[in-house]
């Protein structure tokens, strides 16, 4: 999608209070995001060369933007190297094992309420970059098993107390 067809709010957001390189990076990310999120879930993305030509940006900038969208769970890379669009709320395929491990750990008492999850260990054990951990934990956060907050270990992902989760739901309904 050429820059002139992007909504003006994308362009303004990209330009505010940033160095020129950061402005360009934000613009390219907005362009790639707009193009990719317009695709139906499950759609295989075009090759880097084709997508670069369509958007009018370098493959280096495109790769950086696609990496960001992968970390946000908008797209996924298959084991064969293809990129495809994930659906809303769809779990990234590389996150399944970590999600299952956290759920099992909570159920088995390895991760107790109030415990900070050992995210570095979990990432390494399941072959994820540490930057992908927030994406991998989206399901357990959505299911109120884990919360991202400040606590005794600093900012971390903490196992929620089931009673605390119920109280939060009651408060939200009032």
PDB file of C-alpha atoms in Angstrom:
ATOM      1  CA  UNK A   1       0.000   0.000   0.000  1.00  0.00           C
ATOM      2  CA  UNK A   2       1.636   3.284  -1.048  1.00  0.00           C
ATOM      3  CA  UNK A   3       2.031   5.952   1.678  1.00  0.00           C
ATOM      4  CA  UNK A   4      -0.503   8.261   0.018  1.00  0.00           C
ATOM      5  CA  UNK A   5      -3.287   5.699   0.595  1.00  0.00           C
ATOM      6  CA  UNK A   6      -2.563   5.244   4.300  1.00  0.00           C
ATOM      7  CA  UNK A   7      -4.898   6.873   6.792  1.00  0.00           C
ATOM      8  CA  UNK A   8      -3.436  10.175   7.957  1.00  0.00           C
ATOM      9  CA  UNK A   9      -3.415   9.024  11.611  1.00  0.00           C
ATOM     10  CA  UNK A  10      -0.818   6.364  10.710  1.00  0.00           C
ATOM     11  CA  UNK A  11       1.410   8.987   9.156  1.00  0.00           C
ATOM     12  CA  UNK A  12       1.002  11.438  12.041  1.00  0.00           C
ATOM     13  CA  UNK A  13       1.698   8.765  14.644  1.00  0.00           C
ATOM     14  CA  UNK A  14       4.808   7.753  12.760  1.00  0.00           C
ATOM     15  CA  UNK A  15       6.176  11.285  12.621  1.00  0.00           C
ATOM     16  CA  UNK A  16       5.590  12.620  16.133  1.00  0.00           C
ATOM     17  CA  UNK A  17       8.649  13.272  18.296  1.00  0.00           C
ATOM     18  CA  UNK A  18      10.986  10.829  16.579  1.00  0.00           C
ATOM     19  CA  UNK A  19      14.356  10.964  14.900  1.00  0.00           C
ATOM     20  CA  UNK A  20      14.170  10.713  11.090  1.00  0.00           C
ATOM     21  CA  UNK A  21      15.262   7.043  11.097  1.00  0.00           C
ATOM     22  CA  UNK A  22      12.644   6.188  13.720  1.00  0.00           C
ATOM     23  CA  UNK A  23      10.004   8.099  11.744  1.00  0.00           C
ATOM     24  CA  UNK A  24      10.831   6.098   8.634  1.00  0.00           C
ATOM     25  CA  UNK A  25      10.814   2.832  10.588  1.00  0.00           C
ATOM     26  CA  UNK A  26       7.420   3.689  12.119  1.00  0.00           C
ATOM     27  CA  UNK A  27       6.035   4.622   8.694  1.00  0.00           C
ATOM     28  CA  UNK A  28       7.247   1.356   7.172  1.00  0.00           C
ATOM     29  CA  UNK A  29       5.811  -0.624  10.078  1.00  0.00           C
ATOM     30  CA  UNK A  30       2.456   1.152   9.653  1.00  0.00           C
ATOM     31  CA  UNK A  31       2.475   0.418   5.915  1.00  0.00           C
ATOM     32  CA  UNK A  32       3.293  -3.268   6.406  1.00  0.00           C
ATOM     33  CA  UNK A  33       0.773  -3.601   9.253  1.00  0.00           C
ATOM     34  CA  UNK A  34      -2.002  -2.009   7.151  1.00  0.00           C
ATOM     35  CA  UNK A  35      -1.256  -4.307   4.217  1.00  0.00           C
ATOM     36  CA  UNK A  36      -0.914  -7.507   6.260  1.00  0.00           C
ATOM     37  CA  UNK A  37      -3.865  -6.977   8.599  1.00  0.00           C
ATOM     38  CA  UNK A  38      -6.131  -6.431   5.580  1.00  0.00           C
ATOM     39  CA  UNK A  39      -5.477 -10.042   4.558  1.00  0.00           C
ATOM     40  CA  UNK A  40      -7.835 -12.805   5.697  1.00  0.00           C
ATOM     41  CA  UNK A  41      -6.599 -15.151   8.428  1.00  0.00           C
ATOM     42  CA  UNK A  42      -4.554 -18.029   7.068  1.00  0.00           C
ATOM     43  CA  UNK A  43      -3.434 -16.155   3.960  1.00  0.00           C
ATOM     44  CA  UNK A  44       0.144 -16.864   2.931  1.00  0.00           C
ATOM     45  CA  UNK A  45       2.088 -13.613   2.623  1.00  0.00           C
ATOM     46  CA  UNK A  46       3.824 -12.777  -0.655  1.00  0.00           C
ATOM     47  CA  UNK A  47       7.581 -13.243  -0.928  1.00  0.00           C
ATOM     48  CA  UNK A  48       9.823 -10.536   0.514  1.00  0.00           C
ATOM     49  CA  UNK A  49      10.688  -9.345  -2.988  1.00  0.00           C
ATOM     50  CA  UNK A  50       7.034  -9.127  -4.053  1.00  0.00           C
ATOM     51  CA  UNK A  51       5.878  -7.449  -0.847  1.00  0.00           C
ATOM     52  CA  UNK A  52       8.814  -5.032  -0.975  1.00  0.00           C
ATOM     53  CA  UNK A  53       7.891  -4.067  -4.534  1.00  0.00           C
ATOM     54  CA  UNK A  54       4.189  -3.622  -3.692  1.00  0.00           C
ATOM     55  CA  UNK A  55       4.915  -1.429  -0.657  1.00  0.00           C
ATOM     56  CA  UNK A  56       7.895   0.401  -2.134  1.00  0.00           C
ATOM     57  CA  UNK A  57      10.206  -0.259   0.823  1.00  0.00           C
ATOM     58  CA  UNK A  58      13.498  -2.102   1.110  1.00  0.00           C
ATOM     59  CA  UNK A  59      13.588  -5.778   2.036  1.00  0.00           C
ATOM     60  CA  UNK A  60      15.612  -4.825   5.130  1.00  0.00           C
ATOM     61  CA  UNK A  61      12.865  -2.493   6.367  1.00  0.00           C
ATOM     62  CA  UNK A  62      10.237  -5.052   5.427  1.00  0.00           C
ATOM     63  CA  UNK A  63      12.023  -7.825   7.337  1.00  0.00           C
ATOM     64  CA  UNK A  64      12.221  -5.615  10.424  1.00  0.00           C
ATOM     65  CA  UNK A  65       8.498  -4.795  10.230  1.00  0.00           C
ATOM     66  CA  UNK A  66       7.549  -8.444   9.696  1.00  0.00           C
ATOM     67  CA  UNK A  67       9.635  -9.441  12.711  1.00  0.00           C
ATOM     68  CA  UNK A  68       7.679  -6.942  14.799  1.00  0.00           C
ATOM     69  CA  UNK A  69       4.342  -8.266  13.501  1.00  0.00           C
ATOM     70  CA  UNK A  70       5.510 -11.794  14.302  1.00  0.00           C
ATOM     71  CA  UNK A  71       6.344 -10.761  17.886  1.00  0.00           C
ATOM     72  CA  UNK A  72       2.899  -9.155  18.174  1.00  0.00           C
ATOM     73  CA  UNK A  73       1.161 -12.305  16.926  1.00  0.00           C
ATOM     74  CA  UNK A  74      -0.202 -10.772  13.707  1.00  0.00           C
ATOM     75  CA  UNK A  75       1.725 -13.196  11.492  1.00  0.00           C
ATOM     76  CA  UNK A  76       3.624 -16.442  11.925  1.00  0.00           C
ATOM     77  CA  UNK A  77       6.458 -18.150  10.146  1.00  0.00           C
ATOM     78  CA  UNK A  78       5.818 -21.771   9.281  1.00  0.00           C
ATOM     79  CA  UNK A  79       8.525 -24.374   9.711  1.00  0.00           C
ATOM     80  CA  UNK A  80       9.000 -24.231   5.936  1.00  0.00           C
ATOM     81  CA  UNK A  81       9.780 -20.512   6.077  1.00  0.00           C
ATOM     82  CA  UNK A  82       6.464 -19.235   4.736  1.00  0.00           C
ATOM     83  CA  UNK A  83       4.794 -16.330   6.489  1.00  0.00           C
ATOM     84  CA  UNK A  84       1.054 -16.263   6.952  1.00  0.00           C
ATOM     85  CA  UNK A  85      -1.600 -14.105   8.596  1.00  0.00           C
ATOM     86  CA  UNK A  86      -2.868 -15.246  11.994  1.00  0.00           C
ATOM     87  CA  UNK A  87      -6.507 -14.766  12.904  1.00  0.00           C
ATOM     88  CA  UNK A  88      -7.666 -12.622  15.826  1.00  0.00           C
ATOM     89  CA  UNK A  89      -6.872 -14.468  19.052  1.00  0.00           C
ATOM     90  CA  UNK A  90      -5.198 -17.330  17.156  1.00  0.00           C
ATOM     91  CA  UNK A  91      -2.253 -18.789  19.020  1.00  0.00           C
ATOM     92  CA  UNK A  92       1.124 -18.487  17.346  1.00  0.00           C
ATOM     93  CA  UNK A  93       2.275 -22.032  16.480  1.00  0.00           C
ATOM     94  CA  UNK A  94       5.640 -21.561  18.195  1.00  0.00           C
ATOM     95  CA  UNK A  95       3.889 -20.603  21.466  1.00  0.00           C
ATOM     96  CA  UNK A  96       1.868 -23.777  21.992  1.00  0.00           C
ATOM     97  CA  UNK A  97       4.508 -25.671  23.996  1.00  0.00           C
ATOM     98  CA  UNK A  98       5.280 -22.755  26.329  1.00  0.00           C
ATOM     99  CA  UNK A  99       1.574 -22.102  26.927  1.00  0.00           C
ATOM    100  CA  UNK A 100       0.990 -25.785  27.714  1.00  0.00           C
ATOM    101  CA  UNK A 101       4.032 -25.863  30.003  1.00  0.00           C
ATOM    102  CA  UNK A 102       2.801 -22.874  32.032  1.00  0.00           C
ATOM    103  CA  UNK A 103      -0.718 -24.311  32.304  1.00  0.00           C
ATOM    104  CA  UNK A 104       0.655 -27.691  33.397  1.00  0.00           C
ATOM    105  CA  UNK A 105       3.021 -26.024  35.869  1.00  0.00           C
ATOM    106  CA  UNK A 106       0.161 -24.087  37.461  1.00  0.00           C
ATOM    107  CA  UNK A 107      -2.098 -27.147  37.598  1.00  0.00           C
ATOM    108  CA  UNK A 108       0.675 -29.317  39.092  1.00  0.00           C
ATOM    109  CA  UNK A 109       1.720 -26.670  41.639  1.00  0.00           C
ATOM    110  CA  UNK A 110       5.158 -25.976  40.139  1.00  0.00           C
ATOM    111  CA  UNK A 111       4.074 -22.372  39.565  1.00  0.00           C
ATOM    112  CA  UNK A 112       2.129 -21.191  42.611  1.00  0.00           C
ATOM    113  CA  UNK A 113      -0.032 -18.078  43.014  1.00  0.00           C
ATOM    114  CA  UNK A 114       2.198 -15.043  43.423  1.00  0.00           C
ATOM    115  CA  UNK A 115       5.220 -16.709  41.791  1.00  0.00           C
ATOM    116  CA  UNK A 116       7.008 -14.818  39.038  1.00  0.00           C
ATOM    117  CA  UNK A 117       7.305 -17.074  36.014  1.00  0.00           C
ATOM    118  CA  UNK A 118      10.901 -17.885  35.016  1.00  0.00           C
ATOM    119  CA  UNK A 119      10.449 -16.370  31.573  1.00  0.00           C
ATOM    120  CA  UNK A 120      14.081 -16.659  30.495  1.00  0.00           C
ATOM    121  CA  UNK A 121      14.160 -20.353  31.342  1.00  0.00           C
ATOM    122  CA  UNK A 122      10.775 -20.953  29.712  1.00  0.00           C
ATOM    123  CA  UNK A 123      11.867 -19.149  26.542  1.00  0.00           C
ATOM    124  CA  UNK A 124      15.093 -21.123  26.313  1.00  0.00           C
ATOM    125  CA  UNK A 125      13.399 -24.438  27.092  1.00  0.00           C
ATOM    126  CA  UNK A 126      10.820 -23.887  24.345  1.00  0.00           C
ATOM    127  CA  UNK A 127      13.115 -22.385  21.712  1.00  0.00           C
ATOM    128  CA  UNK A 128      11.702 -18.856  21.805  1.00  0.00           C
ATOM    129  CA  UNK A 129      13.461 -15.510  21.849  1.00  0.00           C
ATOM    130  CA  UNK A 130      12.843 -13.702  25.140  1.00  0.00           C
ATOM    131  CA  UNK A 131      11.048 -10.991  23.112  1.00  0.00           C
ATOM    132  CA  UNK A 132       8.418 -13.584  22.100  1.00  0.00           C
ATOM    133  CA  UNK A 133       7.453 -14.474  25.694  1.00  0.00           C
ATOM    134  CA  UNK A 134       4.705 -11.812  26.038  1.00  0.00           C
ATOM    135  CA  UNK A 135       3.124 -13.140  22.843  1.00  0.00           C
ATOM    136  CA  UNK A 136       3.434 -16.727  24.099  1.00  0.00           C
ATOM    137  CA  UNK A 137       1.746 -15.858  27.406  1.00  0.00           C
ATOM    138  CA  UNK A 138      -1.281 -14.096  25.868  1.00  0.00           C
ATOM    139  CA  UNK A 139      -3.506 -17.162  26.286  1.00  0.00           C
ATOM    140  CA  UNK A 140      -2.753 -17.694  29.979  1.00  0.00           C
ATOM    141  CA  UNK A 141      -3.157 -13.959  30.601  1.00  0.00           C
ATOM    142  CA  UNK A 142      -6.496 -13.943  28.758  1.00  0.00           C
ATOM    143  CA  UNK A 143      -7.606 -16.942  30.863  1.00  0.00           C
ATOM    144  CA  UNK A 144      -6.662 -15.084  34.094  1.00  0.00           C
ATOM    145  CA  UNK A 145      -3.999 -17.622  35.040  1.00  0.00           C
ATOM    146  CA  UNK A 146      -1.134 -15.120  34.765  1.00  0.00           C
ATOM    147  CA  UNK A 147      -0.865 -11.345  35.023  1.00  0.00           C
ATOM    148  CA  UNK A 148       1.788  -8.877  33.870  1.00  0.00           C
ATOM    149  CA  UNK A 149       2.418  -6.523  36.797  1.00  0.00           C
ATOM    150  CA  UNK A 150       4.884  -5.056  39.261  1.00  0.00           C
ATOM    151  CA  UNK A 151       5.524  -7.354  42.190  1.00  0.00           C
ATOM    152  CA  UNK A 152       8.192  -8.606  44.598  1.00  0.00           C
ATOM    153  CA  UNK A 153      10.475  -9.585  41.698  1.00  0.00           C
ATOM    154  CA  UNK A 154       9.833  -6.298  39.852  1.00  0.00           C
ATOM    155  CA  UNK A 155       7.915  -6.110  36.580  1.00  0.00           C
ATOM    156  CA  UNK A 156       7.180  -9.705  35.635  1.00  0.00           C
ATOM    157  CA  UNK A 157       4.558 -12.252  34.701  1.00  0.00           C
ATOM    158  CA  UNK A 158       3.028 -13.541  37.941  1.00  0.00           C
ATOM    159  CA  UNK A 159       0.777 -16.528  38.532  1.00  0.00           C
ATOM    160  CA  UNK A 160      -2.612 -15.228  39.610  1.00  0.00           C
ATOM    161  CA  UNK A 161      -4.399 -16.367  42.721  1.00  0.00           C
ATOM    162  CA  UNK A 162      -7.681 -17.899  41.474  1.00  0.00           C
ATOM    163  CA  UNK A 163      -9.595 -16.021  44.183  1.00  0.00           C
ATOM    164  CA  UNK A 164      -8.036 -12.738  43.041  1.00  0.00           C
ATOM    165  CA  UNK A 165      -9.160 -13.434  39.470  1.00  0.00           C
ATOM    166  CA  UNK A 166     -12.735 -14.106  40.628  1.00  0.00           C
ATOM    167  CA  UNK A 167     -12.750 -10.900  42.702  1.00  0.00           C
ATOM    168  CA  UNK A 168     -11.527  -8.915  39.686  1.00  0.00           C
ATOM    169  CA  UNK A 169     -14.338 -10.361  37.558  1.00  0.00           C
ATOM    170  CA  UNK A 170     -16.916  -9.454  40.220  1.00  0.00           C
ATOM    171  CA  UNK A 171     -15.511  -5.908  40.481  1.00  0.00           C
ATOM    172  CA  UNK A 172     -15.617  -5.534  36.711  1.00  0.00           C
ATOM    173  CA  UNK A 173     -19.271  -6.550  36.592  1.00  0.00           C
ATOM    174  CA  UNK A 174     -20.329  -3.937  39.194  1.00  0.00           C
TER     175      UNK A 174
END
